[in-house]
Amino acid sequence: MVRLITHNLLACHAKGCTSNNFPLQFKDVQVELREAEFNPDFLRGFIPRLEWGALVDAARQLGDTSLPAEPPEMLDVEFLQKLHHVLLEVHVEEGAMICPNCNHVYPISNGIPNMLLAEHEIG
Amino acid sequence: MSRPELQAPPEIYYGDIEAKKYTNNSRIQQIQADMTYRALELLNLPSDQSAFLLDVGCGSGLSGEILDEQGHVWVGVDVAPSMLEVALDREVEGDLFLQDIGQGFGFRPGSFDGAISVSVIQWLLNAETSHPTSSPPHRLTRFFTTLHAALRNPSRAVLQFYPTSDDQIQLITSIAQKAGFGGGVVVDYPNSNKARKVFLCLFVGGGGSTQQIPKGLEAEEDVGQVHARFEASRQRQRKRDKNGKRKSIKDKDWILRKKELYRRRGKEDVPRDSKYTGRKRKTVF
């Protein structure tokens, strides 16, 4: 149940890994689509918090190319629906997320990523 | 029996069996729901807007369900895999993470509109190993600093917990303040042993005096109101009649309620209601 909305907020939190630790790269993922309720107001409020480039990259990695490379000026309903689909309806069920900096692997099983660190990695 | 947090670390204490028990216990469900509503009230989010919230120690998603109900989008973290499994079975809406909050979060700054936590941070007060990163002050510091970073400015975090002593409250609040939080402790029903609940109500930013620490609920003023919480047992206090004698608990209403309950459960041979139901026998026999 890693949705891209949370993936977009997630950086590596291992000890000493403070730069270039975002976004985590997907590996060997299995994706599942599940419908969710469309809430345009929530999306409009959320767009400023998104790291757009990372979101588009992540969506491409998962095989979804519906989003433009730059966020459009006008937020019409069609665009918001695409965004809604990418952010809230694409669930990563299996696979792993890898930190681009320290190569820490966060495995995802059953839709739940394992974010636990070993003792020497705790900051 | 001693407190659960003294018996084993959470990921072991909440194994498969305990996780199911916890989730299916209607009393725990009720208490969790009450506390989640109260925590949401203390969060003081703008109404009619869905917010993006963090549920710290989400467990099986009992409080998450209420967040769903209120139209919020949420992310839950918990350290007990069995609890998360139950949450998956219950098909909660939020994203779940297997994460030890004492190790800190990796969320980008300013991610969340608020955070709630029900009955969790007392678990951070025990050291599981002698490694320096497992000492309670270190884990609390890690937790509060990363939580502070993950929250938007301004926003709030409301964390309900069960302290065993005032020293623990002192330790937790001082570390939270060092991490940059404003705010403090809100105690509901301070004079009741059972209904007393401690909420740590923390503020991020907000420019000085704009955010006031909310008041704790007091028992007297709330009895009989819709807002009375954790007070069910008090309200049920046996009402004595004029002569000071206790009224019988099993009066007519009670009998009718029980019979109705049995019928709803599909039990056969429930006697029908009549004018004789629950009527007192004459003393002469």
GROMACS .gro file of C-alpha atoms in nm:
model
  408
    1MET     CA    1   0.000   0.000   0.000
    2VAL     CA    2   0.285   0.236  -0.070
    3ARG     CA    3   0.108   0.499  -0.270
    4LEU     CA    4   0.302   0.760  -0.460
    5ILE     CA    5   0.168   1.030  -0.231
    6THR     CA    6   0.367   0.884   0.056
    7HIS     CA    7   0.659   0.778  -0.159
    8ASN     CA    8   0.693   1.142  -0.255
    9LEU     CA    9   0.740   1.237   0.109
   10LEU     CA   10   0.975   0.959   0.200
   11ALA     CA   11   1.350   1.003   0.233
   12CYS     CA   12   1.613   0.770   0.374
   13HIS     CA   13   1.658   0.810   0.749
   14ALA     CA   14   1.969   0.600   0.808
   15LYS     CA   15   2.254   0.746   1.009
   16GLY     CA   16   2.461   1.006   0.824
   17CYS     CA   17   2.248   0.982   0.512
   18THR     CA   18   2.139   1.343   0.485
   19SER     CA   19   2.195   1.450   0.127
   20ASN     CA   20   2.080   1.303  -0.201
   21ASN     CA   21   1.862   1.064   0.002
   22PHE     CA   22   1.543   1.140  -0.190
   23PRO     CA   23   1.356   1.000  -0.378
   24LEU     CA   24   1.395   0.633  -0.300
   25GLN     CA   25   1.423   0.425  -0.614
   26PHE     CA   26   1.178   0.143  -0.678
   27LYS     CA   27   1.306  -0.202  -0.763
   28ASP     CA   28   1.127  -0.521  -0.876
   29VAL     CA   29   0.789  -0.377  -0.798
   30GLN     CA   30   0.445  -0.528  -0.834
   31VAL     CA   31   0.175  -0.268  -0.875
   32GLU     CA   32  -0.190  -0.295  -0.796
   33LEU     CA   33  -0.461  -0.045  -0.886
   34ARG     CA   34  -0.733   0.028  -0.635
   35GLU     CA   35  -1.001   0.287  -0.676
   36ALA     CA   36  -1.019   0.571  -0.428
   37GLU     CA   37  -1.257   0.858  -0.375
   38PHE     CA   38  -1.176   1.166  -0.583
   39ASN     CA   39  -1.127   1.479  -0.373
   40PRO     CA   40  -1.017   1.776  -0.588
   41ASP     CA   41  -0.985   2.021  -0.296
   42PHE     CA   42  -0.744   1.795  -0.112
   43LEU     CA   43  -0.532   1.758  -0.427
   44ARG     CA   44  -0.523   2.133  -0.491
   45GLY     CA   45  -0.400   2.188  -0.137
   46PHE     CA   46  -0.144   1.914  -0.168
   47ILE     CA   47   0.027   2.013  -0.494
   48PRO     CA   48   0.262   2.271  -0.334
   49ARG     CA   49   0.398   2.001  -0.105
   50LEU     CA   50   0.483   1.762  -0.388
   51GLU     CA   51   0.828   1.731  -0.533
   52TRP     CA   52   0.701   1.726  -0.889
   53GLY     CA   53   1.009   1.586  -1.066
   54ALA     CA   54   1.037   1.300  -0.821
   55LEU     CA   55   0.668   1.220  -0.862
   56VAL     CA   56   0.688   1.209  -1.242
   57ASP     CA   57   1.001   0.992  -1.227
   58ALA     CA   58   0.842   0.752  -0.981
   59ALA     CA   59   0.527   0.729  -1.191
   60ARG     CA   60   0.736   0.654  -1.502
   61GLN     CA   61   0.924   0.383  -1.312
   62LEU     CA   62   0.588   0.225  -1.240
   63GLY     CA   63   0.485   0.254  -1.604
   64ASP     CA   64   0.249   0.549  -1.581
   65THR     CA   65   0.329   0.833  -1.821
   66SER     CA   66   0.012   1.036  -1.794
   67LEU     CA   67   0.168   1.326  -1.600
   68PRO     CA   68   0.341   1.618  -1.774
   69ALA     CA   69   0.704   1.696  -1.687
   70GLU     CA   70   0.605   2.033  -1.540
   71PRO     CA   71   0.297   2.099  -1.328
   72PRO     CA   72   0.053   2.294  -1.547
   73GLU     CA   73  -0.055   2.648  -1.460
   74MET     CA   74  -0.422   2.568  -1.492
   75LEU     CA   75  -0.553   2.294  -1.267
   76ASP     CA   76  -0.847   2.158  -1.464
   77VAL     CA   77  -1.050   1.858  -1.358
   78GLU     CA   78  -0.897   1.633  -1.621
   79PHE     CA   79  -0.548   1.698  -1.487
   80LEU     CA   80  -0.658   1.655  -1.126
   81GLN     CA   81  -0.812   1.321  -1.213
   82LYS     CA   82  -0.484   1.202  -1.362
   83LEU     CA   83  -0.300   1.326  -1.057
   84HIS     CA   84  -0.552   1.156  -0.830
   85HIS     CA   85  -0.498   0.828  -1.012
   86VAL     CA   86  -0.119   0.849  -0.983
   87LEU     CA   87  -0.109   0.969  -0.624
   88LEU     CA   88  -0.381   0.768  -0.458
   89GLU     CA   89  -0.482   0.472  -0.674
   90VAL     CA   90  -0.148   0.317  -0.766
   91HIS     CA   91  -0.037   0.087  -0.485
   92VAL     CA   92   0.301  -0.084  -0.479
   93GLU     CA   93   0.246  -0.426  -0.327
   94GLU     CA   94   0.581  -0.604  -0.350
   95GLY     CA   95   0.937  -0.502  -0.425
   96ALA     CA   96   1.187  -0.273  -0.261
   97MET     CA   97   1.288   0.090  -0.228
   98ILE     CA   98   1.655   0.176  -0.246
   99CYS     CA   99   1.822   0.490  -0.115
  100PRO     CA  100   2.016   0.655  -0.399
  101ASN     CA  101   2.284   0.773  -0.155
  102CYS     CA  102   2.364   0.494   0.092
  103ASN     CA  103   2.200   0.208  -0.103
  104HIS     CA  104   1.998   0.101   0.198
  105VAL     CA  105   1.724  -0.136   0.082
  106TYR     CA  106   1.377  -0.099   0.230
  107PRO     CA  107   1.189  -0.413   0.129
  108ILE     CA  108   0.816  -0.392   0.062
  109SER     CA  109   0.611  -0.699   0.132
  110ASN     CA  110   0.235  -0.727   0.134
  111GLY     CA  111   0.220  -0.356   0.065
  112ILE     CA  112   0.404  -0.264   0.385
  113PRO     CA  113   0.755  -0.123   0.358
  114ASN     CA  114   0.996  -0.230   0.627
  115MET     CA  115   1.163   0.089   0.749
  116LEU     CA  116   1.345  -0.069   1.044
  117LEU     CA  117   1.715   0.009   1.073
  118ALA     CA  118   1.994  -0.202   1.217
  119GLU     CA  119   2.155  -0.078   1.536
  120HIS     CA  120   2.456   0.081   1.365
  121GLU     CA  121   2.234   0.271   1.120
  122ILE     CA  122   2.031   0.455   1.382
  123GLY     CA  123   2.105   0.826   1.380
  124MET     CA  124  -0.078  -0.785   3.601
  125SER     CA  125   0.187  -0.527   3.521
  126ARG     CA  126   0.162  -0.284   3.236
  127PRO     CA  127   0.209  -0.427   2.888
  128GLU     CA  128   0.506  -0.203   2.811
  129LEU     CA  129   0.694  -0.356   3.104
  130GLN     CA  130   0.641  -0.712   2.985
  131ALA     CA  131   0.800  -0.715   2.640
  132PRO     CA  132   0.887  -0.482   2.354
  133PRO     CA  133   0.581  -0.388   2.145
  134GLU     CA  134   0.666  -0.597   1.840
  135ILE     CA  135   0.678  -0.905   2.063
  136TYR     CA  136   0.398  -0.818   2.304
  137TYR     CA  137   0.159  -0.757   2.016
  138GLY     CA  138   0.208  -1.095   1.851
  139ASP     CA  139  -0.060  -1.260   1.641
  140ILE     CA  140  -0.283  -1.353   1.932
  141GLU     CA  141  -0.257  -1.030   2.128
  142ALA     CA  142  -0.308  -0.824   1.810
  143LYS     CA  143  -0.638  -1.002   1.734
  144LYS     CA  144  -0.750  -0.981   2.094
  145TYR     CA  145  -0.673  -0.611   2.104
  146THR     CA  146  -0.860  -0.537   1.785
  147ASN     CA  147  -1.168  -0.743   1.862
  148ASN     CA  148  -1.215  -0.625   2.219
  149SER     CA  149  -1.516  -0.394   2.209
  150ARG     CA  150  -1.409  -0.211   2.524
  151ILE     CA  151  -1.069  -0.127   2.378
  152GLN     CA  152  -1.237  -0.025   2.053
  153GLN     CA  153  -1.462   0.213   2.243
  154ILE     CA  154  -1.177   0.368   2.441
  155GLN     CA  155  -0.962   0.403   2.129
  156ALA     CA  156  -1.245   0.566   1.941
  157ASP     CA  157  -1.315   0.810   2.224
  158MET     CA  158  -0.952   0.905   2.248
  159THR     CA  159  -0.916   0.945   1.872
  160TYR     CA  160  -1.212   1.181   1.859
  161ARG     CA  161  -1.069   1.376   2.150
  162ALA     CA  162  -0.726   1.387   1.984
  163LEU     CA  163  -0.884   1.516   1.662
  164GLU     CA  164  -1.065   1.778   1.862
  165LEU     CA  165  -0.737   1.887   2.020
  166LEU     CA  166  -0.568   1.891   1.677
  167ASN     CA  167  -0.811   2.167   1.589
  168LEU     CA  168  -0.792   2.117   1.213
  169PRO     CA  169  -0.990   2.349   0.988
  170SER     CA  170  -1.330   2.185   0.948
  171ASP     CA  171  -1.462   2.056   0.616
  172GLN     CA  172  -1.114   2.007   0.475
  173SER     CA  173  -0.941   1.677   0.444
  174ALA     CA  174  -0.596   1.686   0.594
  175PHE     CA  175  -0.291   1.466   0.552
  176LEU     CA  176  -0.222   1.312   0.893
  177LEU     CA  177   0.034   1.086   1.052
  178ASP     CA  178  -0.090   0.816   1.290
  179VAL     CA  179   0.201   0.725   1.515
  180GLY     CA  180   0.164   0.368   1.635
  181CYS     CA  181  -0.142   0.301   1.422
  182GLY     CA  182  -0.166  -0.063   1.529
  183SER     CA  183  -0.452  -0.239   1.358
  184GLY     CA  184  -0.597   0.087   1.232
  185LEU     CA  185  -0.865   0.139   1.495
  186SER     CA  186  -0.798   0.511   1.504
  187GLY     CA  187  -0.725   0.518   1.132
  188GLU     CA  188  -1.080   0.408   1.062
  189ILE     CA  189  -1.204   0.716   1.240
  190LEU     CA  190  -0.967   0.934   1.038
  191ASP     CA  191  -1.110   0.776   0.722
  192GLU     CA  192  -1.458   0.842   0.848
  193GLN     CA  193  -1.373   1.210   0.897
  194GLY     CA  194  -1.242   1.227   0.541
  195HIS     CA  195  -0.872   1.259   0.616
  196VAL     CA  196  -0.589   1.094   0.426
  197TRP     CA  197  -0.345   0.929   0.663
  198VAL     CA  198  -0.021   0.739   0.693
  199GLY     CA  199   0.028   0.494   0.977
  200VAL     CA  200   0.348   0.362   1.128
  201ASP     CA  201   0.379   0.076   1.373
  202VAL     CA  202   0.653  -0.152   1.492
  203ALA     CA  203   0.442  -0.465   1.542
  204PRO     CA  204   0.405  -0.668   1.220
  205SER     CA  205   0.112  -0.868   1.359
  206MET     CA  206  -0.084  -0.552   1.424
  207LEU     CA  207  -0.017  -0.431   1.069
  208GLU     CA  208  -0.133  -0.765   0.936
  209VAL     CA  209  -0.463  -0.724   1.117
  210ALA     CA  210  -0.482  -0.373   0.971
  211LEU     CA  211  -0.435  -0.520   0.622
  212ASP     CA  212  -0.712  -0.771   0.687
  213ARG     CA  213  -0.940  -0.490   0.792
  214GLU     CA  214  -0.864  -0.308   0.466
  215VAL     CA  215  -0.793   0.034   0.615
  216GLU     CA  216  -0.742   0.318   0.370
  217GLY     CA  217  -0.413   0.460   0.493
  218ASP     CA  218  -0.059   0.371   0.393
  219LEU     CA  219   0.111   0.150   0.649
  220PHE     CA  220   0.478   0.142   0.745
  221LEU     CA  221   0.669  -0.102   0.959
  222GLN     CA  222   0.880   0.144   1.150
  223ASP     CA  223   1.028   0.191   1.495
  224ILE     CA  224   0.939   0.545   1.600
  225GLY     CA  225   1.236   0.549   1.837
  226GLN     CA  226   1.462   0.531   1.529
  227GLY     CA  227   1.308   0.843   1.382
  228PHE     CA  228   1.110   0.910   1.064
  229GLY     CA  229   1.243   0.973   0.716
  230PHE     CA  230   0.962   1.199   0.600
  231ARG     CA  231   1.047   1.514   0.410
  232PRO     CA  232   1.011   1.840   0.603
  233GLY     CA  233   0.663   1.984   0.619
  234SER     CA  234   0.487   1.671   0.499
  235PHE     CA  235   0.196   1.643   0.740
  236ASP     CA  236  -0.089   1.865   0.853
  237GLY     CA  237  -0.087   1.702   1.193
  238ALA     CA  238  -0.005   1.390   1.388
  239ILE     CA  239  -0.200   1.183   1.635
  240SER     CA  240  -0.100   0.892   1.850
  241VAL     CA  241  -0.312   0.690   2.086
  242SER     CA  242  -0.155   0.500   2.371
  243VAL     CA  243   0.192   0.469   2.220
  244ILE     CA  244   0.477   0.679   2.352
  245GLN     CA  245   0.494   0.507   2.690
  246TRP     CA  246   0.649   0.224   2.486
  247LEU     CA  247   0.952   0.446   2.424
  248LEU     CA  248   1.033   0.463   2.792
  249ASN     CA  249   1.199   0.124   2.825
  250ALA     CA  250   1.547   0.035   2.709
  251GLU     CA  251   1.556  -0.300   2.527
  252THR     CA  252   1.932  -0.328   2.487
  253SER     CA  253   2.230  -0.153   2.644
  254HIS     CA  254   2.328   0.008   2.313
  255PRO     CA  255   2.333   0.389   2.346
  256THR     CA  256   2.075   0.431   2.069
  257SER     CA  257   1.827   0.227   2.269
  258SER     CA  258   1.820   0.450   2.578
  259PRO     CA  259   1.482   0.620   2.629
  260PRO     CA  260   1.614   0.980   2.610
  261HIS     CA  261   1.792   0.904   2.284
  262ARG     CA  262   1.489   0.737   2.132
  263LEU     CA  263   1.257   1.014   2.248
  264THR     CA  264   1.491   1.279   2.108
  265ARG     CA  265   1.507   1.100   1.774
  266PHE     CA  266   1.130   1.063   1.767
  267PHE     CA  267   1.047   1.423   1.855
  268THR     CA  268   1.308   1.589   1.633
  269THR     CA  269   1.210   1.391   1.323
  270LEU     CA  270   0.840   1.435   1.403
  271HIS     CA  271   0.891   1.809   1.439
  272ALA     CA  272   1.062   1.818   1.103
  273ALA     CA  273   0.789   1.616   0.932
  274LEU     CA  274   0.511   1.850   1.043
  275ARG     CA  275   0.402   2.165   0.865
  276ASN     CA  276   0.424   2.508   1.017
  277PRO     CA  277   0.184   2.577   1.182
  278SER     CA  278   0.038   2.247   1.290
  279ARG     CA  279  -0.017   2.031   1.593
  280ALA     CA  280   0.062   1.687   1.721
  281VAL     CA  281  -0.160   1.526   1.983
  282LEU     CA  282  -0.015   1.224   2.156
  283GLN     CA  283  -0.212   1.038   2.419
  284PHE     CA  284  -0.007   0.819   2.651
  285TYR     CA  285  -0.009   0.646   2.986
  286PRO     CA  286   0.267   0.776   3.212
  287THR     CA  287   0.345   0.588   3.531
  288SER     CA  288   0.489   0.888   3.710
  289ASP     CA  289   0.525   1.264   3.688
  290ASP     CA  290   0.895   1.213   3.617
  291GLN     CA  291   0.803   1.047   3.289
  292ILE     CA  292   0.580   1.338   3.188
  293GLN     CA  293   0.863   1.572   3.282
  294LEU     CA  294   1.116   1.378   3.072
  295ILE     CA  295   0.889   1.359   2.769
  296THR     CA  296   0.784   1.724   2.772
  297SER     CA  297   1.139   1.850   2.823
  298ILE     CA  298   1.265   1.645   2.528
  299ALA     CA  299   0.973   1.760   2.313
  300GLN     CA  300   1.054   2.121   2.396
  301LYS     CA  301   1.420   2.071   2.311
  302ALA     CA  302   1.308   1.933   1.976
  303GLY     CA  303   1.138   2.266   1.908
  304PHE     CA  304   0.778   2.194   2.000
  305GLY     CA  305   0.562   2.436   2.194
  306GLY     CA  306   0.262   2.330   2.396
  307GLY     CA  307   0.228   2.100   2.689
  308VAL     CA  308   0.026   1.838   2.868
  309VAL     CA  309  -0.353   1.832   2.874
  310VAL     CA  310  -0.512   1.611   3.140
  311ASP     CA  311  -0.873   1.506   3.099
  312TYR     CA  312  -1.065   1.415   3.415
  313PRO     CA  313  -0.766   1.467   3.643
  314ASN     CA  314  -0.959   1.357   3.952
  315SER     CA  315  -1.072   1.021   3.824
  316ASN     CA  316  -0.849   0.717   3.841
  317LYS     CA  317  -1.018   0.543   3.554
  318ALA     CA  318  -1.121   0.819   3.319
  319ARG     CA  319  -0.802   1.025   3.359
  320LYS     CA  320  -0.628   1.061   3.024
  321VAL     CA  321  -0.304   1.241   2.951
  322PHE     CA  322  -0.259   1.410   2.613
  323LEU     CA  323   0.064   1.569   2.503
  324CYS     CA  324  -0.051   1.857   2.290
  325LEU     CA  325   0.241   1.988   2.085
  326PHE     CA  326   0.253   2.287   1.854
  327VAL     CA  327   0.481   2.351   1.562
  328GLY     CA  328   0.530   2.721   1.497
  329GLY     CA  329   0.224   2.942   1.519
  330GLY     CA  330   0.395   3.265   1.621
  331GLY     CA  331   0.386   3.301   1.996
  332SER     CA  332   0.053   3.338   2.162
  333THR     CA  333  -0.182   3.237   1.881
  334GLN     CA  334  -0.187   2.877   1.996
  335GLN     CA  335  -0.323   2.821   2.344
  336ILE     CA  336  -0.298   2.497   2.531
  337PRO     CA  337  -0.650   2.357   2.538
  338LYS     CA  338  -0.817   2.284   2.868
  339GLY     CA  339  -0.861   1.931   2.996
  340LEU     CA  340  -1.213   1.803   3.041
  341GLU     CA  341  -1.357   1.806   3.391
  342ALA     CA  342  -1.602   1.548   3.507
  343GLU     CA  343  -1.870   1.768   3.668
  344GLU     CA  344  -1.956   1.996   3.382
  345ASP     CA  345  -1.967   1.724   3.126
  346VAL     CA  346  -2.187   1.458   3.279
  347GLY     CA  347  -2.499   1.421   3.073
  348GLN     CA  348  -2.363   1.613   2.778
  349VAL     CA  349  -2.286   1.464   2.444
  350HIS     CA  350  -1.921   1.547   2.494
  351ALA     CA  351  -1.870   1.337   2.804
  352ARG     CA  352  -1.605   1.082   2.729
  353PHE     CA  353  -1.453   0.797   2.926
  354GLU     CA  354  -1.737   0.866   3.164
  355ALA     CA  355  -1.973   0.585   3.081
  356SER     CA  356  -1.905   0.410   3.406
  357ARG     CA  357  -1.971   0.723   3.608
  358GLN     CA  358  -2.296   0.788   3.433
  359ARG     CA  359  -2.400   0.440   3.513
  360GLN     CA  360  -2.344   0.506   3.882
  361ARG     CA  361  -2.622   0.347   4.068
  362LYS     CA  362  -2.893   0.596   4.127
  363ARG     CA  363  -3.031   0.568   4.474
  364ASP     CA  364  -3.398   0.626   4.536
  365LYS     CA  365  -3.544   0.864   4.791
  366ASN     CA  366  -3.502   0.631   5.084
  367GLY     CA  367  -3.132   0.587   5.013
  368LYS     CA  368  -3.186   0.230   4.902
  369ARG     CA  369  -3.026   0.110   4.587
  370LYS     CA  370  -3.259   0.071   4.294
  371SER     CA  371  -3.267  -0.274   4.146
  372ILE     CA  372  -3.048  -0.290   3.838
  373LYS     CA  373  -3.268  -0.547   3.673
  374ASP     CA  374  -3.571  -0.329   3.634
  375LYS     CA  375  -3.825  -0.342   3.354
  376ASP     CA  376  -3.612  -0.141   3.111
  377TRP     CA  377  -3.320  -0.371   3.168
  378ILE     CA  378  -3.530  -0.680   3.102
  379LEU     CA  379  -3.678  -0.531   2.785
  380ARG     CA  380  -3.334  -0.433   2.663
  381LYS     CA  381  -3.196  -0.780   2.721
  382LYS     CA  382  -3.488  -0.944   2.546
  383GLU     CA  383  -3.449  -0.711   2.251
  384LEU     CA  384  -3.081  -0.797   2.237
  385TYR     CA  385  -3.153  -1.172   2.237
  386ARG     CA  386  -3.407  -1.130   1.958
  387ARG     CA  387  -3.159  -0.937   1.749
  388ARG     CA  388  -2.907  -1.212   1.799
  389GLY     CA  389  -3.163  -1.460   1.673
  390LYS     CA  390  -3.204  -1.649   1.997
  391GLU     CA  391  -3.515  -1.864   2.004
  392ASP     CA  392  -3.779  -1.885   2.278
  393VAL     CA  393  -3.745  -1.528   2.399
  394PRO     CA  394  -4.065  -1.468   2.599
  395ARG     CA  395  -4.287  -1.204   2.446
  396ASP     CA  396  -4.335  -0.866   2.616
  397SER     CA  397  -4.658  -0.809   2.802
  398LYS     CA  398  -4.795  -0.599   3.083
  399TYR     CA  399  -4.659  -0.859   3.322
  400THR     CA  400  -4.304  -0.820   3.205
  401GLY     CA  401  -4.076  -0.720   3.491
  402ARG     CA  402  -4.369  -0.658   3.725
  403LYS     CA  403  -4.310  -0.699   4.092
  404ARG     CA  404  -4.480  -0.992   4.261
  405LYS     CA  405  -4.720  -0.923   4.539
  406THR     CA  406  -4.565  -0.973   4.880
  407VAL     CA  407  -4.848  -1.198   4.990
  408PHE     CA  408  -4.814  -1.533   4.834
   0.00000   0.00000   0.00000
